[in-house]
JSON list of C-alpha atoms in Angstrom, two decimals:
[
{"chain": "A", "resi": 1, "resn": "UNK", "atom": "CA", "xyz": [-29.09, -2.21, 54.46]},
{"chain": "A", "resi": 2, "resn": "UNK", "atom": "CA", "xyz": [-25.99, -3.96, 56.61]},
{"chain": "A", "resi": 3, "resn": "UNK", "atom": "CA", "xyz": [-25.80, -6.60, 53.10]},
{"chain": "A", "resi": 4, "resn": "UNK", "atom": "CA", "xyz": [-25.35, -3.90, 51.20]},
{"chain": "A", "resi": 5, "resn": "UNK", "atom": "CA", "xyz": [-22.58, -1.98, 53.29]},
{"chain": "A", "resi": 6, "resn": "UNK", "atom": "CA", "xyz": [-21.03, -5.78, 53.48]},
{"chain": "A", "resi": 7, "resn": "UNK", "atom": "CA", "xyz": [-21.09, -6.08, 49.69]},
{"chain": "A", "resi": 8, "resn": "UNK", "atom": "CA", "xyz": [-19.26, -2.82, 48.98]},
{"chain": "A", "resi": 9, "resn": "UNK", "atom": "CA", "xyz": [-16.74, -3.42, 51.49]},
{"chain": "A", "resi": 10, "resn": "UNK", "atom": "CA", "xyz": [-14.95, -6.53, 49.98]},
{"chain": "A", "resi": 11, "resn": "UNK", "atom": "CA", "xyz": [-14.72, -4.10, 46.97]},
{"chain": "A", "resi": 12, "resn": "UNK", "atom": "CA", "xyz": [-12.10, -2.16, 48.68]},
{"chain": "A", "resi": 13, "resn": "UNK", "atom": "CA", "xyz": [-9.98, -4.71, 50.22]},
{"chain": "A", "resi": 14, "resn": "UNK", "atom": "CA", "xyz": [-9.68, -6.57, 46.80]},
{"chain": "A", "resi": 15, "resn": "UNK", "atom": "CA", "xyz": [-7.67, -3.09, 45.92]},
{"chain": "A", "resi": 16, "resn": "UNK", "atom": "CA", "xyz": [-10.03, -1.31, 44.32]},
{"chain": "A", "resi": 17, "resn": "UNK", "atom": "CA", "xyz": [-10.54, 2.86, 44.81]},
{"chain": "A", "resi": 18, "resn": "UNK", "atom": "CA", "xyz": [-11.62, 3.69, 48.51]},
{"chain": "A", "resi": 19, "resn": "UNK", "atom": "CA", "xyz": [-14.40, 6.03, 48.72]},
{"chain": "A", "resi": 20, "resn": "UNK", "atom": "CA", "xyz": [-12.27, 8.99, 49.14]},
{"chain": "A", "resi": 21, "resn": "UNK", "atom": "CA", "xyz": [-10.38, 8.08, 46.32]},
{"chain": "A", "resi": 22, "resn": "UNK", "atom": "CA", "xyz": [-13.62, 7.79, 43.85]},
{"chain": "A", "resi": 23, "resn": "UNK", "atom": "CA", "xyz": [-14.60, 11.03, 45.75]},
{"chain": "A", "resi": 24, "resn": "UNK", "atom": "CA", "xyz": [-11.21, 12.85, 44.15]},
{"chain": "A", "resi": 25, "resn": "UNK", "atom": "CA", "xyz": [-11.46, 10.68, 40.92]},
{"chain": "A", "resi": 26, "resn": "UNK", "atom": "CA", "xyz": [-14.94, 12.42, 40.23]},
{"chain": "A", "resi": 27, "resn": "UNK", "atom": "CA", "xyz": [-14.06, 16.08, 41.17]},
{"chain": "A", "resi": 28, "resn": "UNK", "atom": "CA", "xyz": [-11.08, 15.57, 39.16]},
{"chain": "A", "resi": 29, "resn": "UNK", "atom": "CA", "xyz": [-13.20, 15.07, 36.40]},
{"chain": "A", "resi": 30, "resn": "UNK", "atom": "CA", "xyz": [-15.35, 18.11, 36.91]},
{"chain": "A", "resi": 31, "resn": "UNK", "atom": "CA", "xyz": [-12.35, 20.35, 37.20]},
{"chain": "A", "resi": 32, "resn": "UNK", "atom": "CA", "xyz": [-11.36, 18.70, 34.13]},
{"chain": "A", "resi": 33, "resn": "UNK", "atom": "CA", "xyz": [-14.71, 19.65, 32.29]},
{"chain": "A", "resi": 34, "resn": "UNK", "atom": "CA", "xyz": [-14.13, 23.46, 33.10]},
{"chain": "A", "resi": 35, "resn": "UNK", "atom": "CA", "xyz": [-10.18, 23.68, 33.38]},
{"chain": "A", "resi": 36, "resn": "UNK", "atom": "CA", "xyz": [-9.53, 23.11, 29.98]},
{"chain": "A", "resi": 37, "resn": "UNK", "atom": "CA", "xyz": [-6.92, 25.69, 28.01]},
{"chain": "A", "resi": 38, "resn": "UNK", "atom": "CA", "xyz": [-7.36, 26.72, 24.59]},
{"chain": "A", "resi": 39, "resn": "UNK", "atom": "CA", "xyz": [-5.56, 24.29, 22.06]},
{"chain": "A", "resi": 40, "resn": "UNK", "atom": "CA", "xyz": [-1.88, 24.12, 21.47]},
{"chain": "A", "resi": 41, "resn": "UNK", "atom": "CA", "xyz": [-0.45, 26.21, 18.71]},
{"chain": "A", "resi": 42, "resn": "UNK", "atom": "CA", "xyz": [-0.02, 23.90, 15.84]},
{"chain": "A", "resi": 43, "resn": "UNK", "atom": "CA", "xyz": [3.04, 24.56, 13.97]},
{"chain": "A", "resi": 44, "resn": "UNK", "atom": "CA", "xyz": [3.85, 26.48, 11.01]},
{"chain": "A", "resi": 45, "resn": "UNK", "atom": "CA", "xyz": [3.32, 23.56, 8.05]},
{"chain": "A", "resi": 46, "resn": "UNK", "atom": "CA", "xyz": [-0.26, 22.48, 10.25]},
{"chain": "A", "resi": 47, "resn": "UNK", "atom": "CA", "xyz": [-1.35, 25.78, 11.03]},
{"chain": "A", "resi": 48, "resn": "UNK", "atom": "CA", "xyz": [-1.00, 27.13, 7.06]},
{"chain": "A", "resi": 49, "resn": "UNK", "atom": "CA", "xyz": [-2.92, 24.00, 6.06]},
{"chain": "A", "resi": 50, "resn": "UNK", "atom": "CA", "xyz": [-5.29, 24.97, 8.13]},
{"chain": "A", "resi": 51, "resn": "UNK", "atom": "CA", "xyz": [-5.55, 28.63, 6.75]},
{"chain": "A", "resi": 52, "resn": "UNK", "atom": "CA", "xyz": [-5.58, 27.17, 3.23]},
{"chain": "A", "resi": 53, "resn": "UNK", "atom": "CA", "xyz": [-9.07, 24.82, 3.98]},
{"chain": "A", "resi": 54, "resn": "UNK", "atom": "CA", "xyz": [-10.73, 27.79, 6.08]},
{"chain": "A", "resi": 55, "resn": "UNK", "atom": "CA", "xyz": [-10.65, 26.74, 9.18]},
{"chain": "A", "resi": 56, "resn": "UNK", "atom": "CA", "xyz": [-11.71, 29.07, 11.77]},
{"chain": "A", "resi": 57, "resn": "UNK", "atom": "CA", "xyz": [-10.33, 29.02, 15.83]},
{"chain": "A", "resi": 58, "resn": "UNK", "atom": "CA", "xyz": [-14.21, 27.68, 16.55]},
{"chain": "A", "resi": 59, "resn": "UNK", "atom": "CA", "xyz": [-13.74, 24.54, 14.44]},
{"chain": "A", "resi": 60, "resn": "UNK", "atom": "CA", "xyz": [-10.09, 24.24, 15.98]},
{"chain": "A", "resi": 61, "resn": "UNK", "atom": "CA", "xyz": [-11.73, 24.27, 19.60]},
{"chain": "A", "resi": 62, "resn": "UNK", "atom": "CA", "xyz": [-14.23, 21.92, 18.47]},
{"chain": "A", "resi": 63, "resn": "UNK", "atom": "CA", "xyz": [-11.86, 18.99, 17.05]},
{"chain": "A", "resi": 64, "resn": "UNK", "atom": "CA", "xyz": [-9.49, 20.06, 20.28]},
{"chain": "A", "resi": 65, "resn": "UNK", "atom": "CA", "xyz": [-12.18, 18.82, 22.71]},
{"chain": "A", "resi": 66, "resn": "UNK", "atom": "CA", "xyz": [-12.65, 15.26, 20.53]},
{"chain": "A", "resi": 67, "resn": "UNK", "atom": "CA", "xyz": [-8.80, 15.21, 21.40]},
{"chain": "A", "resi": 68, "resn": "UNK", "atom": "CA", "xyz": [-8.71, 16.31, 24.97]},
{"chain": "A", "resi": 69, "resn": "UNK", "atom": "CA", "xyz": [-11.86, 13.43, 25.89]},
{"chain": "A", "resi": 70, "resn": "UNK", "atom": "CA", "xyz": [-9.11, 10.70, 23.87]},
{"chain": "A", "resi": 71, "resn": "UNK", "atom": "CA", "xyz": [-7.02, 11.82, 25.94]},
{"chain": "A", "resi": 72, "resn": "UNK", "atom": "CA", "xyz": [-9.33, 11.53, 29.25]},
{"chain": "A", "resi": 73, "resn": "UNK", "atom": "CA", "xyz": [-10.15, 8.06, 28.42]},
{"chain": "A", "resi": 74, "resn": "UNK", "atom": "CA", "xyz": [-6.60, 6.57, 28.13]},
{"chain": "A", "resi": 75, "resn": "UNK", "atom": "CA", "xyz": [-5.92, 7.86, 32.00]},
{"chain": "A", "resi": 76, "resn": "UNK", "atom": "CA", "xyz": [-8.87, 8.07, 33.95]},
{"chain": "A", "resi": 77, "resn": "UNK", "atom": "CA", "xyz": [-7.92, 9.40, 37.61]},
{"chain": "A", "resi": 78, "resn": "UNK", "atom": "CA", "xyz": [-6.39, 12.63, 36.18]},
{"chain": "A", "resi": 79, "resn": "UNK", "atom": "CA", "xyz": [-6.90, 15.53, 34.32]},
{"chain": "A", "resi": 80, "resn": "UNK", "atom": "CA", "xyz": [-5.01, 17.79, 31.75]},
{"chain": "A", "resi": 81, "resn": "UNK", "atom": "CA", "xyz": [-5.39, 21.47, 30.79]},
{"chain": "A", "resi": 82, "resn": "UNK", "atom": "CA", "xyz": [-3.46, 21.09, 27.66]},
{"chain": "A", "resi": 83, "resn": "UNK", "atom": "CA", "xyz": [-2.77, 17.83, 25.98]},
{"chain": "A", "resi": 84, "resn": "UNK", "atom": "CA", "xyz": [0.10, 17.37, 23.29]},
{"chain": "A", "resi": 85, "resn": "UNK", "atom": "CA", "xyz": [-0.52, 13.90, 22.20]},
{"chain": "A", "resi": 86, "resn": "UNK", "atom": "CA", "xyz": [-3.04, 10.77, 23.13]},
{"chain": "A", "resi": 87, "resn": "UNK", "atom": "CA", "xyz": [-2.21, 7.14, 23.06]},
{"chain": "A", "resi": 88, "resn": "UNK", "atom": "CA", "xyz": [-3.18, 5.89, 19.51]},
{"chain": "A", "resi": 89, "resn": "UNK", "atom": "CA", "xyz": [-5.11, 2.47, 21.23]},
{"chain": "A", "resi": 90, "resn": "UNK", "atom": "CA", "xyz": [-7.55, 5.25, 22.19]},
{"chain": "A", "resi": 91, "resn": "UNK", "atom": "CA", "xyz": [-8.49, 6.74, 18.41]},
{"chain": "A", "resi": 92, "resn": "UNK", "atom": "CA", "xyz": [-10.43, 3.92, 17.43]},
{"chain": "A", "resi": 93, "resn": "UNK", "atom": "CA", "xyz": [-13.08, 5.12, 19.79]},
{"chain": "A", "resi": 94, "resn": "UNK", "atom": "CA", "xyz": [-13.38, 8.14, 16.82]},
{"chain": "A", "resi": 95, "resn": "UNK", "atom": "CA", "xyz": [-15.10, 5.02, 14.76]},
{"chain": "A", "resi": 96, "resn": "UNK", "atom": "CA", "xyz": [-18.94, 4.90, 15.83]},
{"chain": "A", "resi": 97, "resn": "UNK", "atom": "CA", "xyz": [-20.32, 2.88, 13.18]},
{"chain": "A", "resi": 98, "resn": "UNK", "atom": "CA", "xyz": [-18.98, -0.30, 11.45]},
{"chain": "A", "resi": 99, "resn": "UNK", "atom": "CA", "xyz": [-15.47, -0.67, 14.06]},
{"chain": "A", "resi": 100, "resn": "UNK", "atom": "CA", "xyz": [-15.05, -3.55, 13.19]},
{"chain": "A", "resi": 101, "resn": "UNK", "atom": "CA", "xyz": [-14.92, -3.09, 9.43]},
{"chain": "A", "resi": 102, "resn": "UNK", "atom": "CA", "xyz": [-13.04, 0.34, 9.56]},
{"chain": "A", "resi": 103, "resn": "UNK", "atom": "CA", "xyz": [-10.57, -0.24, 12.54]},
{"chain": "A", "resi": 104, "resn": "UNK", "atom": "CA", "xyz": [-8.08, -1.75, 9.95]},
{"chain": "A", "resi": 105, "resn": "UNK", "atom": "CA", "xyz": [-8.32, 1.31, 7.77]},
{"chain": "A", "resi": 106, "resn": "UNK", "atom": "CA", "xyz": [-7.73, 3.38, 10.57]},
{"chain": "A", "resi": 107, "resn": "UNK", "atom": "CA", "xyz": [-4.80, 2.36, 11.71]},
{"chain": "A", "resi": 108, "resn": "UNK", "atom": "CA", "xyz": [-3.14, 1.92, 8.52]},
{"chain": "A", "resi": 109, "resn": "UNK", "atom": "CA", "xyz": [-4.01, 5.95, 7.49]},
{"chain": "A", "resi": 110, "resn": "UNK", "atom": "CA", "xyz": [-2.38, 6.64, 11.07]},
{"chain": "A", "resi": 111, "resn": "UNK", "atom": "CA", "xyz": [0.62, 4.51, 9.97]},
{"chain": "A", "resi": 112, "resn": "UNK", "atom": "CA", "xyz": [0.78, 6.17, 6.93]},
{"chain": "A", "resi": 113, "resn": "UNK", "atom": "CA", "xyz": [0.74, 9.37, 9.43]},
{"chain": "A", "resi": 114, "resn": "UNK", "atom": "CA", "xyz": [3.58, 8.20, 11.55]},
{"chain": "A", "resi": 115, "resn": "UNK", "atom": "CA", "xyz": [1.14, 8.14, 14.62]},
{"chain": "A", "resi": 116, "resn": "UNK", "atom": "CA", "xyz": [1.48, 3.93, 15.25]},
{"chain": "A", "resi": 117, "resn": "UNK", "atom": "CA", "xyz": [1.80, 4.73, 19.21]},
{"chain": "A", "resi": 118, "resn": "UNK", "atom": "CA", "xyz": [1.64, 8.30, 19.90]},
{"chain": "A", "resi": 119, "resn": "UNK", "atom": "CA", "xyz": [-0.51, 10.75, 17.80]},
{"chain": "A", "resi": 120, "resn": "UNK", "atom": "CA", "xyz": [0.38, 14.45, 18.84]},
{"chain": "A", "resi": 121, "resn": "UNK", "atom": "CA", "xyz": [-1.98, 17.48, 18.78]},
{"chain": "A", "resi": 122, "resn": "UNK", "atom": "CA", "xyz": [0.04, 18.33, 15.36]},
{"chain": "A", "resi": 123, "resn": "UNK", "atom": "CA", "xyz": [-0.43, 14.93, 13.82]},
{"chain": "A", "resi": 124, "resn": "UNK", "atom": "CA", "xyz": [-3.67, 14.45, 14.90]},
{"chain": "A", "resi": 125, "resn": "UNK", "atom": "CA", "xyz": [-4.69, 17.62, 12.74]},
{"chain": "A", "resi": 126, "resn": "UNK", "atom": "CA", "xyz": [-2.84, 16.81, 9.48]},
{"chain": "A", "resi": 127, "resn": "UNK", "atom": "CA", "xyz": [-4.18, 13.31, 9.19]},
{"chain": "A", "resi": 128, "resn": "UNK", "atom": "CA", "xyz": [-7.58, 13.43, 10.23]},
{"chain": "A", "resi": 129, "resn": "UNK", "atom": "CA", "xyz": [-7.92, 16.82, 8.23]},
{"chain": "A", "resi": 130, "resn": "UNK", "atom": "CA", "xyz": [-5.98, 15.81, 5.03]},
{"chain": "A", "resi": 131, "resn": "UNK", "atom": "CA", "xyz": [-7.47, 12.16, 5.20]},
{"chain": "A", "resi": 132, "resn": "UNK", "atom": "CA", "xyz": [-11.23, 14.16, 5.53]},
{"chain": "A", "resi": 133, "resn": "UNK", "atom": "CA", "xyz": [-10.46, 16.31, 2.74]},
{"chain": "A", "resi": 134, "resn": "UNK", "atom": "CA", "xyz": [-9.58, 14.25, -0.26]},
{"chain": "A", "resi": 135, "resn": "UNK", "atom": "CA", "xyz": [-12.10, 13.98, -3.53]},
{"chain": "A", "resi": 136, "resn": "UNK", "atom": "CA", "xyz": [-12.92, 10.61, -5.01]},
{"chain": "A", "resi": 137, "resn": "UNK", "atom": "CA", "xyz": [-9.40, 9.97, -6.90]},
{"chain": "A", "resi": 138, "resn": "UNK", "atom": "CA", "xyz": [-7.56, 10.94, -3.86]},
{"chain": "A", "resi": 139, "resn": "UNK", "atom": "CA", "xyz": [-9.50, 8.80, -1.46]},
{"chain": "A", "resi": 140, "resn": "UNK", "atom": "CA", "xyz": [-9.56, 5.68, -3.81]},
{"chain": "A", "resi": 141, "resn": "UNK", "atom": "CA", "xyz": [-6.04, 5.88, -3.86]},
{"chain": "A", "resi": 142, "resn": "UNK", "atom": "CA", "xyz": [-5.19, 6.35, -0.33]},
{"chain": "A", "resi": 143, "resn": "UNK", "atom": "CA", "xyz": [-7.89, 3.00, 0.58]},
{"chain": "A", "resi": 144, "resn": "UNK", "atom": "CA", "xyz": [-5.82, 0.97, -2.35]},
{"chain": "A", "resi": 145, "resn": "UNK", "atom": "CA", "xyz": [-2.63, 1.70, -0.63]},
{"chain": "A", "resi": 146, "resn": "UNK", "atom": "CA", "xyz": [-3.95, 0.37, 2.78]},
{"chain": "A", "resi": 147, "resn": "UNK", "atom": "CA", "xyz": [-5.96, -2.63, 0.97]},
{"chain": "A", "resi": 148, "resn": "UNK", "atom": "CA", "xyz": [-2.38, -2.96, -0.09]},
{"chain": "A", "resi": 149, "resn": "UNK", "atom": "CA", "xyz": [-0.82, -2.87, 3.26]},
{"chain": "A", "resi": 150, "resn": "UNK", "atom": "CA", "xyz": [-3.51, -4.81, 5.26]}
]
């Protein structure tokens, strides 16, 4: 039992979180889970695409939580009630199959986006949602252009 108390405690003088500090990190975390607001209005030019591919406020919640955990893994010892743009290092974490293979891809549709560093909440909707809904042609041609670019 005293080995184990003397293996934890170099942890904290080497500068990592005290105990009280992993305490707060945790219950910010929980207050995080349950203090989140309802997404951001999206502006006019988003928010009419939206109307024009149906979809409804539940869907909108549903992609807003995807965007409010990106956002909760790029800072870990806080928490946000409304988030207006994520770090685009974190979006690759969207990928859960084949990352390797598709991270390229990915960041060249966000460059095509404008979101190279910073994707807002506004952004974030009219790439992901326009790159989702293309046919065939459409998609062909958007992976040409970033075979092109790679």
């Amino acid at each position: 039992m005293g080995e184990q108390q003397a293996a934890q405690q170099p942890a904290e003088e080497d500068g990592g979180p005290s105990l009280l500090q992993r305490f707060l990190n945790i219950g910010k975390r929980c207050v995080g889970i349950f203090a989140k607001s309802s997404p951001p209005e999206p502006n006019p030019e988003v928010a009419l695409y939206l109307e024009s591919i149906n979809i409804q406020q539940r869907h909108l919640l549903t992609i807003y939580n995807v965007f409010h955990a990106l956002k909760g893994l790029e800072e870990d010892d806080s928490f946000y009630t409304t988030v207006y743009a994520v770090n685009a290092e974190v979006l690759p974490v969207l990928i859960e199959d084949r990352r390797k293979w598709v991270l390229k891809l990915l960041k060249c549709i966000l460059k095509l986006g404008d979101c190279e560093r910073e994707a807002t909440w506004d952004k974030f909707l009219w790439v992901m949602l326009r790159f989702c809904s293309l046919n065939k042609v459409e998609l062909a041609q958007a992976l040409f252009l970033c075979i092109l670019r790679i």
